[in-house]
CSV table of C-alpha atoms in Angstrom, one decimal:
chain,number,residue,atom,x,y,z
A,1,MET,CA,-14.7,173.8,41.8
A,2,GLU,CA,-12.8,173.8,45.0
A,3,GLU,CA,-14.7,173.4,48.3
A,4,TYR,CA,-13.8,176.9,49.4
A,5,GLU,CA,-14.9,178.5,46.1
A,6,TYR,CA,-18.0,176.4,46.2
A,7,LEU,CA,-18.9,177.8,49.6
A,8,GLN,CA,-18.1,181.4,48.6
A,9,TYR,CA,-20.3,181.0,45.5
A,10,LEU,CA,-23.2,179.6,47.6
A,11,SER,CA,-23.0,182.2,50.3
A,12,SER,CA,-22.8,185.1,48.0
A,13,ASN,CA,-25.2,183.9,45.3
A,14,MET,CA,-27.9,181.8,47.0
A,15,ASP,CA,-30.5,182.2,44.4
A,16,SER,CA,-32.6,179.6,42.6
A,17,ILE,CA,-29.6,178.7,40.3
A,18,ALA,CA,-27.3,178.1,43.3
A,19,LEU,CA,-30.0,176.1,45.1
A,20,ASP,CA,-30.5,174.0,41.9
A,21,ARG,CA,-26.7,173.4,41.8
A,22,LEU,CA,-26.7,172.4,45.5
A,23,MET,CA,-29.6,170.0,44.9
A,24,LEU,CA,-28.0,168.5,41.8
A,25,ASP,CA,-24.6,168.0,43.6
A,26,PHE,CA,-26.0,166.6,46.8
A,27,GLY,CA,-29.7,165.7,46.3
A,28,LYS,CA,-29.1,162.0,45.9
A,29,ASP,CA,-26.8,161.8,48.9
A,30,VAL,CA,-29.3,163.7,51.1
A,31,TRP,CA,-32.3,161.6,49.9
A,32,ASN,CA,-30.4,158.2,50.4
A,33,TYR,CA,-29.3,159.2,53.9
A,34,ALA,CA,-32.8,160.2,54.9
A,35,TYR,CA,-34.1,157.0,53.5
A,36,PHE,CA,-31.7,154.9,55.4
A,37,LEU,CA,-32.5,156.6,58.6
A,38,THR,CA,-36.3,156.7,58.2
A,39,ARG,CA,-37.0,153.7,55.9
A,40,ASP,CA,-39.8,155.7,54.4
A,41,LEU,CA,-39.8,156.8,50.7
A,42,HIS,CA,-42.3,159.6,51.2
A,43,ALA,CA,-40.6,160.9,54.4
A,44,SER,CA,-37.3,160.9,52.5
A,45,ASP,CA,-38.8,163.1,49.9
A,46,ASP,CA,-40.1,165.5,52.4
A,47,ILE,CA,-36.9,165.5,54.5
A,48,SER,CA,-34.8,166.1,51.4
A,49,GLN,CA,-36.9,169.1,50.4
A,50,GLU,CA,-36.7,170.5,54.0
A,51,VAL,CA,-32.9,170.0,54.1
A,52,PHE,CA,-32.4,172.2,51.0
A,53,LEU,CA,-34.9,174.8,52.2
A,54,ARG,CA,-33.0,175.1,55.5
A,55,ALA,CA,-29.7,175.2,53.7
A,56,TYR,CA,-31.1,178.0,51.4
A,57,ARG,CA,-32.2,180.0,54.5
A,58,SER,CA,-29.1,179.5,56.5
A,59,VAL,CA,-26.2,179.4,54.0
A,60,LYS,CA,-25.0,182.8,55.3
A,61,ASP,CA,-24.6,181.2,58.8
A,62,PHE,CA,-22.5,178.3,57.5
A,63,ARG,CA,-19.0,178.7,58.9
A,64,GLY,CA,-17.2,176.3,56.7
A,65,GLU,CA,-16.0,174.1,59.6
A,66,SER,CA,-17.0,171.1,57.5
A,67,THR,CA,-17.6,170.3,53.9
A,68,VAL,CA,-20.9,171.2,52.3
A,69,LYS,CA,-21.8,167.5,52.1
A,70,THR,CA,-21.1,167.0,55.8
A,71,TRP,CA,-23.2,170.1,56.7
A,72,LEU,CA,-26.2,168.9,54.5
A,73,LEU,CA,-26.0,165.3,55.9
A,74,LYS,CA,-26.0,166.7,59.5
A,75,ILE,CA,-29.2,168.7,58.7
A,76,THR,CA,-30.6,165.5,57.1
A,77,ARG,CA,-29.8,163.5,60.2
A,78,ASN,CA,-31.4,166.0,62.5
A,79,LEU,CA,-34.6,166.2,60.4
A,80,SER,CA,-34.7,162.4,60.1
A,81,TYR,CA,-34.4,161.9,63.8
A,82,ASN,CA,-37.2,164.4,64.3
A,83,TYR,CA,-39.3,162.5,61.9
A,84,ARG,CA,-38.5,159.2,63.7
A,85,ASN,CA,-39.4,160.7,67.0
A,86,PHE,CA,-42.8,161.9,65.8
A,87,ALA,CA,-43.9,159.3,63.3
A,88,PHE,CA,-44.8,155.7,63.5
A,89,LEU,CA,-42.8,153.5,61.1
A,90,ARG,CA,-45.2,150.9,59.8
A,91,LYS,CA,-43.3,149.2,57.1
A,92,VAL,CA,-39.7,148.7,56.0
A,93,THR,CA,-39.5,149.1,52.3
A,94,LEU,CA,-36.4,147.7,50.7
A,95,PHE,CA,-35.2,149.3,47.6
A,96,GLU,CA,-33.6,147.3,44.9
A,97,TRP,CA,-29.8,147.8,44.9
A,98,VAL,CA,-28.5,148.1,41.4
A,99,ARG,CA,-25.0,147.1,40.7
A,100,HIS,CA,-23.5,148.4,37.5
A,101,SER,CA,-21.0,146.1,35.9
A,102,GLU,CA,-18.8,146.5,32.9
A,103,THR,CA,-19.2,142.9,32.0
A,104,VAL,CA,-22.4,141.2,31.2
A,105,ALA,CA,-23.3,138.5,33.8
A,106,SER,CA,-25.6,135.6,33.3
A,107,ALA,CA,-29.1,136.0,34.5
A,108,GLU,CA,-28.4,133.4,37.2
A,109,ASN,CA,-25.3,135.3,38.4
A,110,GLU,CA,-27.1,138.6,38.4
A,111,PHE,CA,-29.9,137.1,40.5
A,112,MET,CA,-27.5,135.6,43.0
A,113,ASP,CA,-25.5,138.8,43.3
A,114,ARG,CA,-28.7,140.8,43.8
A,115,GLU,CA,-30.0,138.4,46.4
A,116,ALA,CA,-26.7,138.5,48.3
A,117,THR,CA,-26.7,142.3,48.2
A,118,ASN,CA,-30.3,142.4,49.4
A,119,ASP,CA,-29.5,140.0,52.2
A,120,ILE,CA,-26.7,142.3,53.4
A,121,TRP,CA,-28.9,145.4,53.1
A,122,ARG,CA,-31.7,143.6,55.0
A,123,VAL,CA,-29.3,142.9,57.8
A,124,ILE,CA,-28.0,146.5,57.8
A,125,LEU,CA,-31.5,147.9,57.8
A,126,ASP,CA,-32.4,145.7,60.8
A,127,LEU,CA,-29.5,147.1,62.9
A,128,PRO,CA,-30.2,149.6,65.6
A,129,ILE,CA,-30.0,153.1,64.2
A,130,ILE,CA,-26.6,154.0,65.8
A,131,PHE,CA,-25.0,151.1,63.9
A,132,ARG,CA,-27.0,151.4,60.7
A,133,GLU,CA,-26.1,155.1,60.2
A,134,VAL,CA,-22.3,154.7,60.6
A,135,LEU,CA,-22.4,151.9,58.0
A,136,ILE,CA,-24.4,154.0,55.6
A,137,LEU,CA,-22.1,157.0,56.0
A,138,ASP,CA,-19.1,154.7,55.4
A,139,ILE,CA,-20.5,152.5,52.6
A,140,GLN,CA,-22.9,154.8,50.8
A,141,HIS,CA,-21.3,158.2,51.3
A,142,GLU,CA,-17.6,157.1,51.7
A,143,MET,CA,-17.1,159.6,54.6
A,144,THR,CA,-13.9,159.7,56.7
A,145,ILE,CA,-14.1,158.9,60.4
A,146,LYS,CA,-13.7,162.7,61.1
A,147,GLU,CA,-16.6,163.6,58.7
A,148,MET,CA,-18.8,160.9,60.3
A,149,ALA,CA,-18.1,162.3,63.7
A,150,GLY,CA,-19.1,165.7,62.5
A,151,VAL,CA,-22.4,164.5,61.1
A,152,LEU,CA,-23.2,162.4,64.1
A,153,GLY,CA,-22.0,164.8,66.7
A,154,VAL,CA,-19.9,162.3,68.5
A,155,SER,CA,-16.1,161.7,68.9
A,156,GLU,CA,-14.0,160.0,66.3
A,157,GLY,CA,-13.4,157.2,68.8
A,158,THR,CA,-17.1,156.6,69.2
A,159,VAL,CA,-17.5,156.4,65.4
A,160,LYS,CA,-14.6,153.9,65.2
A,161,SER,CA,-16.2,151.8,67.9
A,162,ARG,CA,-19.7,151.9,66.4
A,163,LEU,CA,-18.3,151.0,62.9
A,164,HIS,CA,-16.4,148.1,64.3
A,165,ARG,CA,-19.4,146.8,66.3
A,166,ALA,CA,-21.7,147.3,63.3
A,167,ARG,CA,-19.5,145.3,61.0
A,168,ALA,CA,-19.2,142.6,63.5
A,169,LYS,CA,-23.0,142.4,63.9
A,170,VAL,CA,-23.6,142.3,60.2
A,171,LEU,CA,-21.0,139.5,59.8
A,172,LYS,CA,-22.4,137.5,62.6
A,173,LYS,CA,-26.0,137.8,61.3
A,174,LEU,CA,-25.0,136.9,57.8
A,175,GLN,CA,-23.2,133.8,59.1
A,176,GLU,CA,-26.3,132.9,61.1
A,177,VAL,CA,-28.7,133.5,58.2
A,178,GLY,CA,-27.0,131.3,55.8
A,179,GLY,CA,-23.6,130.5,54.8
A,180,HIS,CA,-22.0,133.8,54.1
A,181,GLU,CA,-18.3,133.4,54.7
A,182,LYS,CA,-15.7,135.9,56.0
């Protein structure tokens, strides 16, 4: 379904079926983004639910100036920042990153790949939020610079700068930590 048709369908038929469709289409993206911003599994669940409730209530106000995904991620970002401002983050919980492969790797190779991936995500999760979120939007959500600027509420130049600086910080830290090459 084209983006325009999707928006028309949502705005004219926002019922439980349309809400279910919205949650199926974007629920994982919303939850993952909330998690990367808050580092809290339970908060991510709550924030995700609140995102879809707000979308449900305000779909008629959606002007279509961005994609539905961008709109939902912007709501997610705002709610996550509100959570971060009012909650104490006690513990960083890393999730296991699962890579799917078409070929079967040895147990040793799988372990080494998983450890390398975990090292990278640990470094990313330790970055200041302004760098962490541009990397997540780029890597996890494959957003364009323009879409990221819309979600973050900053200029495209700022996004490019943050993305460049974030990548440089990750590379530098990985080289410090232990032998990851360019």
